[in-house]
Short mmCIF file of C-alpha atoms and ligand atoms in Angstrom, two decimals:
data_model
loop_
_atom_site.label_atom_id
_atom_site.label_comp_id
_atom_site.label_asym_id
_atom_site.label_seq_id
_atom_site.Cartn_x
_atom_site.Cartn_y
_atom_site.Cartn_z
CA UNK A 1 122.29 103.40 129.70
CA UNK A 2 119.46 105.43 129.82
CA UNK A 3 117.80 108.19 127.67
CA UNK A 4 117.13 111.17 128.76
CA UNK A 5 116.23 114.52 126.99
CA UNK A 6 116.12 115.59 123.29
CA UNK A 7 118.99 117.82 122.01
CA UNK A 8 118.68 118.31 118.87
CA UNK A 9 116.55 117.18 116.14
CA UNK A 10 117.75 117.07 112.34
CA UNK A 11 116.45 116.31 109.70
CA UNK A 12 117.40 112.84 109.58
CA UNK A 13 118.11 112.13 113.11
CA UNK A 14 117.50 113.06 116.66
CA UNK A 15 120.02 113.27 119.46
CA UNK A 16 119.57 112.42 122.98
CA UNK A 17 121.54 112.87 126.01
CA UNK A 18 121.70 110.25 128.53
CA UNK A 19 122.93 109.39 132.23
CA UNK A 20 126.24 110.46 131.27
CA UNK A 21 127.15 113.71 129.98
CA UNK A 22 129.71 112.27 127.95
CA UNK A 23 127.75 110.13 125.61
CA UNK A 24 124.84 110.86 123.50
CA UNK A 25 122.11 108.81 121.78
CA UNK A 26 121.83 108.83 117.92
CA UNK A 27 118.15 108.19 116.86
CA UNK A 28 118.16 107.15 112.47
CA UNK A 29 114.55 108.64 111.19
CA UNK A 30 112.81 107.47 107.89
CA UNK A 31 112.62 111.09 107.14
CA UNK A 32 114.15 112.21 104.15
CA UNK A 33 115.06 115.74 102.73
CA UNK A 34 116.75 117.21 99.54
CA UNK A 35 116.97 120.56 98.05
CA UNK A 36 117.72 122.42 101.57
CA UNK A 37 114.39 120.54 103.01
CA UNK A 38 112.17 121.65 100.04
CA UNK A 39 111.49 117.78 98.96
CA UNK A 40 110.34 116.12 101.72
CA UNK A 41 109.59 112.50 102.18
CA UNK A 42 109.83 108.91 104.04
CA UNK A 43 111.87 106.24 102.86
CA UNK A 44 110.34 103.13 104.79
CA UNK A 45 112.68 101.23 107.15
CA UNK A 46 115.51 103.89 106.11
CA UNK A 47 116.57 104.75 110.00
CA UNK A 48 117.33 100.87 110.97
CA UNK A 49 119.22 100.76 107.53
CA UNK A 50 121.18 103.73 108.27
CA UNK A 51 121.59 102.80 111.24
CA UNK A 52 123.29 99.37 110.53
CA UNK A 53 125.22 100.49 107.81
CA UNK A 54 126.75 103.69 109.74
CA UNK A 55 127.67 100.62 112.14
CA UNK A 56 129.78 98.69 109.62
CA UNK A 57 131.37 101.24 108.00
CA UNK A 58 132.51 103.53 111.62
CA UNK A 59 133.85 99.98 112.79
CA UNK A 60 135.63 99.45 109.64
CA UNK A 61 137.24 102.60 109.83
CA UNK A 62 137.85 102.34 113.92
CA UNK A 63 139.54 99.31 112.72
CA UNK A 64 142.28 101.55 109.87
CA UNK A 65 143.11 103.73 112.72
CA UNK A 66 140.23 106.78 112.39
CA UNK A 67 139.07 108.10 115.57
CA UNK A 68 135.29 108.28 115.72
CA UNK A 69 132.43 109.00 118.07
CA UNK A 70 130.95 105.43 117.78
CA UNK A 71 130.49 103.41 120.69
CA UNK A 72 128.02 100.30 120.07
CA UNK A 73 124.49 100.09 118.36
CA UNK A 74 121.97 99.87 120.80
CA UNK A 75 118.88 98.31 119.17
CA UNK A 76 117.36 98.94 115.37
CA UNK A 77 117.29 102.49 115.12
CA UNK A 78 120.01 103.96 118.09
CA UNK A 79 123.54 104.04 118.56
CA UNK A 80 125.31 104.97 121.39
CA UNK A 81 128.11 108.25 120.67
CA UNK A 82 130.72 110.26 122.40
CA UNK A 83 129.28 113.31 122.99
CA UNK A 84 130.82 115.85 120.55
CA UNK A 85 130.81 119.91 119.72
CA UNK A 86 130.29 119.98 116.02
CA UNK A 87 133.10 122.25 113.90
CA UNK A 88 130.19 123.61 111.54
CA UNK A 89 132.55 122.48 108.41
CA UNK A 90 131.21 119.51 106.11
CA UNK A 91 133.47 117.69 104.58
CA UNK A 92 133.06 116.51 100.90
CA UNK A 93 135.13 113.56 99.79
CA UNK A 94 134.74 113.35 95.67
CA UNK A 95 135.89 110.66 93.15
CA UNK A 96 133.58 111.09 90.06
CA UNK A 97 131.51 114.08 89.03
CA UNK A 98 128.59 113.85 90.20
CA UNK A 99 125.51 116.67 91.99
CA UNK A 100 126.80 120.36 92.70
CA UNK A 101 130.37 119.52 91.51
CA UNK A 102 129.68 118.59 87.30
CA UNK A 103 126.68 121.21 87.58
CA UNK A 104 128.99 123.97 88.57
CA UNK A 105 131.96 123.55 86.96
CA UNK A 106 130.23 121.84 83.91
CA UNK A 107 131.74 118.15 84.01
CA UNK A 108 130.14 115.28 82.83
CA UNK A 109 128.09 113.28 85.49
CA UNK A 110 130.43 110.24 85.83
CA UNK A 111 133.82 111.34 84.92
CA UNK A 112 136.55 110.18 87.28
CA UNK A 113 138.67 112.97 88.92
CA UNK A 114 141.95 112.70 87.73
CA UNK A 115 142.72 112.60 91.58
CA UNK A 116 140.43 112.62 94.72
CA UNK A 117 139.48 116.09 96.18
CA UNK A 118 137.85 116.98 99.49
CA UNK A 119 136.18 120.22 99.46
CA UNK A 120 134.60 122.32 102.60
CA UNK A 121 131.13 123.83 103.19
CA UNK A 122 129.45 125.48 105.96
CA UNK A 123 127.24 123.78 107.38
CA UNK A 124 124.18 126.29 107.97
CA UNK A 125 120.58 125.32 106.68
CA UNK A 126 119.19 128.85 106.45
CA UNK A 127 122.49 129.79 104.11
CA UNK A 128 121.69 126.72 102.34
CA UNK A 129 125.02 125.46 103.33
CA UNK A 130 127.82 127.15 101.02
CA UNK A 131 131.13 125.96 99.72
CA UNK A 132 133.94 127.62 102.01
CA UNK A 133 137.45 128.38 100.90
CA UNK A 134 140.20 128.39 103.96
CA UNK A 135 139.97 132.06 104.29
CA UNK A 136 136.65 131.84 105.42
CA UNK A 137 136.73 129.43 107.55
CA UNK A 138 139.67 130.99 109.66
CA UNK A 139 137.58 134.57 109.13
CA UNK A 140 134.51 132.66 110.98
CA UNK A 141 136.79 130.97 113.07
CA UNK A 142 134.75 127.57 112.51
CA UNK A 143 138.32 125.45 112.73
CA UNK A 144 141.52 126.80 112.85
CA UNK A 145 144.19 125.35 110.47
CA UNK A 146 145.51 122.57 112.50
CA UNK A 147 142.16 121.28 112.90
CA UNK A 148 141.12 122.10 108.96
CA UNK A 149 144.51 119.86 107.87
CA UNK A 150 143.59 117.07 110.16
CA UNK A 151 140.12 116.95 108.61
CA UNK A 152 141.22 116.77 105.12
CA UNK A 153 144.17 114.59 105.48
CA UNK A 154 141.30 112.19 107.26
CA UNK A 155 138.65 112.39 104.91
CA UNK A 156 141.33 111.59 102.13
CA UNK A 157 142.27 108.55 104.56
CA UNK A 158 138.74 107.92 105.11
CA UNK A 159 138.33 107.95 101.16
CA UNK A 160 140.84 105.35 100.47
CA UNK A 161 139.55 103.00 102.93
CA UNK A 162 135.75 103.36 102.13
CA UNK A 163 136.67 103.03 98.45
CA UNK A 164 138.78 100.00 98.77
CA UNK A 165 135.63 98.49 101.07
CA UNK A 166 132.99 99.46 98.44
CA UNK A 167 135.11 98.23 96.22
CA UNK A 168 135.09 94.56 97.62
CA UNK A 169 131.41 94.93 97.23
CA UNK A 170 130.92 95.25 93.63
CA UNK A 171 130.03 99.40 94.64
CA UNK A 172 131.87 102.93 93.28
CA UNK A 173 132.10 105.55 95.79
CA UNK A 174 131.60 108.54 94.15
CA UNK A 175 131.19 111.20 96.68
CA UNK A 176 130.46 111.18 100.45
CA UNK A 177 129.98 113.99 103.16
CA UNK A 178 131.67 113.97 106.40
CA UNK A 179 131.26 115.56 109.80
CA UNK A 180 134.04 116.10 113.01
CA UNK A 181 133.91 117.55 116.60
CA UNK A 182 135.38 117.72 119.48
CA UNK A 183 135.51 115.10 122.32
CA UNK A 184 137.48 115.77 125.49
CA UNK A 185 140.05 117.97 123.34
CA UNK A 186 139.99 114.86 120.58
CA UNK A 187 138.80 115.62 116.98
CA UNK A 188 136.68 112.22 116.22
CA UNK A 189 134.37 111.73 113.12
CA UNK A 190 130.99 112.24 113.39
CA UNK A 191 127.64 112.11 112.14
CA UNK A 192 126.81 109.21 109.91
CA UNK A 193 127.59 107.01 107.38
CA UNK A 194 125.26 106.13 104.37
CA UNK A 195 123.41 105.91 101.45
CA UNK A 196 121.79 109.32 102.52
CA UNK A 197 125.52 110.93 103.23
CA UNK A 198 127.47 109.28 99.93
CA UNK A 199 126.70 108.52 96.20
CA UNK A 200 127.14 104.95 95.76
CA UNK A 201 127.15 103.12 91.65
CA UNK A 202 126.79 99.69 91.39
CA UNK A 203 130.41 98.60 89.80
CA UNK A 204 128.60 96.28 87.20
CA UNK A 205 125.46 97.77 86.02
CA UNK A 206 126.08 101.30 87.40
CA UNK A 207 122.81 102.03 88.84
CA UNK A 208 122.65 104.05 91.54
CA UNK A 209 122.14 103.22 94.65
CA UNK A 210 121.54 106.36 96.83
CA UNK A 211 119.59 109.27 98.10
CA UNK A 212 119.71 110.35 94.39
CA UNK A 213 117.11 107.70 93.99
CA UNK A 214 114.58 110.38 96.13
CA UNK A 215 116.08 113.24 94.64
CA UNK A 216 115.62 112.54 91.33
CA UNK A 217 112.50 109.97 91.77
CA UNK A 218 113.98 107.42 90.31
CA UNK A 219 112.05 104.73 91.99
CA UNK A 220 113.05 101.49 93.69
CA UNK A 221 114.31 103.74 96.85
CA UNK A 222 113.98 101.36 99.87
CA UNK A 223 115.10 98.41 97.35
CA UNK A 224 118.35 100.25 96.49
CA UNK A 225 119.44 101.04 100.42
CA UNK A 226 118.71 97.57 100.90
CA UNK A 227 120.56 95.92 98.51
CA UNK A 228 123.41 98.52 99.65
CA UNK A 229 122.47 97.01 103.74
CA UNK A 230 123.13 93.76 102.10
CA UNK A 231 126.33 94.26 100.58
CA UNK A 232 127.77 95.97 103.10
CA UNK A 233 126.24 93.98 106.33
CA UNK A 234 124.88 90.72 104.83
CA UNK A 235 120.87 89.91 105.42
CA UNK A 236 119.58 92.01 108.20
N1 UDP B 1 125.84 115.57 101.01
C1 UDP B 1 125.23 115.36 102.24
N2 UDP B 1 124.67 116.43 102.91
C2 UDP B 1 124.69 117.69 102.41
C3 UDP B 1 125.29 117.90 101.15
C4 UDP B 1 125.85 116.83 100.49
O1 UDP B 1 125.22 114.24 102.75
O2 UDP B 1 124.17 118.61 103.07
C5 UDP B 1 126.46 114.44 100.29
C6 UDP B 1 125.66 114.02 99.06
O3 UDP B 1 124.76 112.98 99.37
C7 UDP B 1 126.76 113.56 98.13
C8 UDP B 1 127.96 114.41 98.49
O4 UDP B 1 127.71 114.89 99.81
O5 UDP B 1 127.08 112.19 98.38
C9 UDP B 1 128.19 115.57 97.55
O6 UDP B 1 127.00 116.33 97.43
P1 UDP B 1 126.90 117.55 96.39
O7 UDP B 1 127.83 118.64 96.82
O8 UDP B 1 127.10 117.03 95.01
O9 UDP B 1 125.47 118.15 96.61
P2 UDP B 1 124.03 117.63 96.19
O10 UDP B 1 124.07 117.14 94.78
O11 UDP B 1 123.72 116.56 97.20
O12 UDP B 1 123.19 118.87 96.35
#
């Protein structure tokens, strides 16, 4: 497989195309943002922990029957990906209050939901990516509602099953962003997987165990994705 040129650069990765047009590169940076990029920072050894975790958990769920653009990690800080056109809708799984939810609607960090919700928000940096209801997302024409009901009913899939892993690992999942596109007329999951992209609790002590670490500098960053690495992929 070879590399070939830079498509894209995020804030957290960098995409590459390679010798066939069908599969792209996926490139985990230390880099770390919050506040629509106005904190910036590194997180040491963050990309090849990303990187291993997003492994894991896109296998695990490859294994319940999700479709995703995984193919195989290449090395520390690359996987290998189907090639996909991003629908510009994020995907926002939520089982506790916790970040924009309990500051909006004024619920206690930490309360369970009385039931899972998935929520949708555009995903567009320089609109500082708002929160979408359906009508707007038909109005932009960013998915139309076949696609919009097969990304909900999969993030709620995708929320039992990461749960019920985190679970087995002593860890609450209490939020999580996902991403889909398109792959030869297929909608597959995309993106990443990670302490960046969810809000993880230790079970016992509940520390947390996230970006909210950097957010909120709370210290013991590159411990807390590692102990997360650890549960979730043994010593690496
Ligand atoms: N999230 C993300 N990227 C975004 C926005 C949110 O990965 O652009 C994740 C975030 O880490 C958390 C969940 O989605 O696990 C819910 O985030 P929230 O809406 O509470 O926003 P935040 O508090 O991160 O501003």
């Amino acid at each position: 497989m070879e590399k070939r040129d830079k498509i894209y650069e995020g804030k957290a990765k960098i995409l590459y195309t390679t010798d066939d047009p069908d599969l792209v590169i996926q490139y985990f940076k230390d880099e770390a943002t919050a506040f629509d990029g106005k904190k910036k920072g590194i997180i040491e050894h963050k990309g090849v922990v990303n990187n291993r975790i997003s492994e894991r958990l896109f296998l695990m769920l490859g294994e319940n029957g999700i479709h995703t653009h995984f193919v195989k990690r290449l090395n520390d800080r690359e996987m290998l990906c189907k090639r996909l056109k991003i629908v510009q809708v994020e995907m926002i799984g939520r089982n506790v209050a916790a970040g924009s939810l309990a500051k909006r609607i004024g619920l206690d960090e930490g309360v369970t939901l009385p039931r899972p919700i998935v929520e949708t928000y555009y995903k567009s940096d320089p609109l500082g990516d708002p929160m979408l209801c359906d009508e707007h997302i038909f109005m932009l024409e960013l998915a139309t509602p076949a696609q919009l009901e097969q990304m909900r009913e999969t993030t709620r899939k995708i929320n039992r099953l990461l749960t019920d892993f985190f679970v087995e690992r002593r860890i609450r999942l209490v939020d999580f962003k996902v991403e889909y596109g398109m792959h030869k007329g297929e909608l597959l999951l995309g993106d990443e997987i990670c302490p960046d992209t969810c809000r993880l609790w230790d079970m016992d002590t509940s520390e947390k165990l996230d970006k909210d670490r950097f957010r909120r500098d709370l210290g013991k960053i590159e411990e807390s994705y590692a102990e997360v690495a650890r549960r979730v992929c043994g010593e690496i």
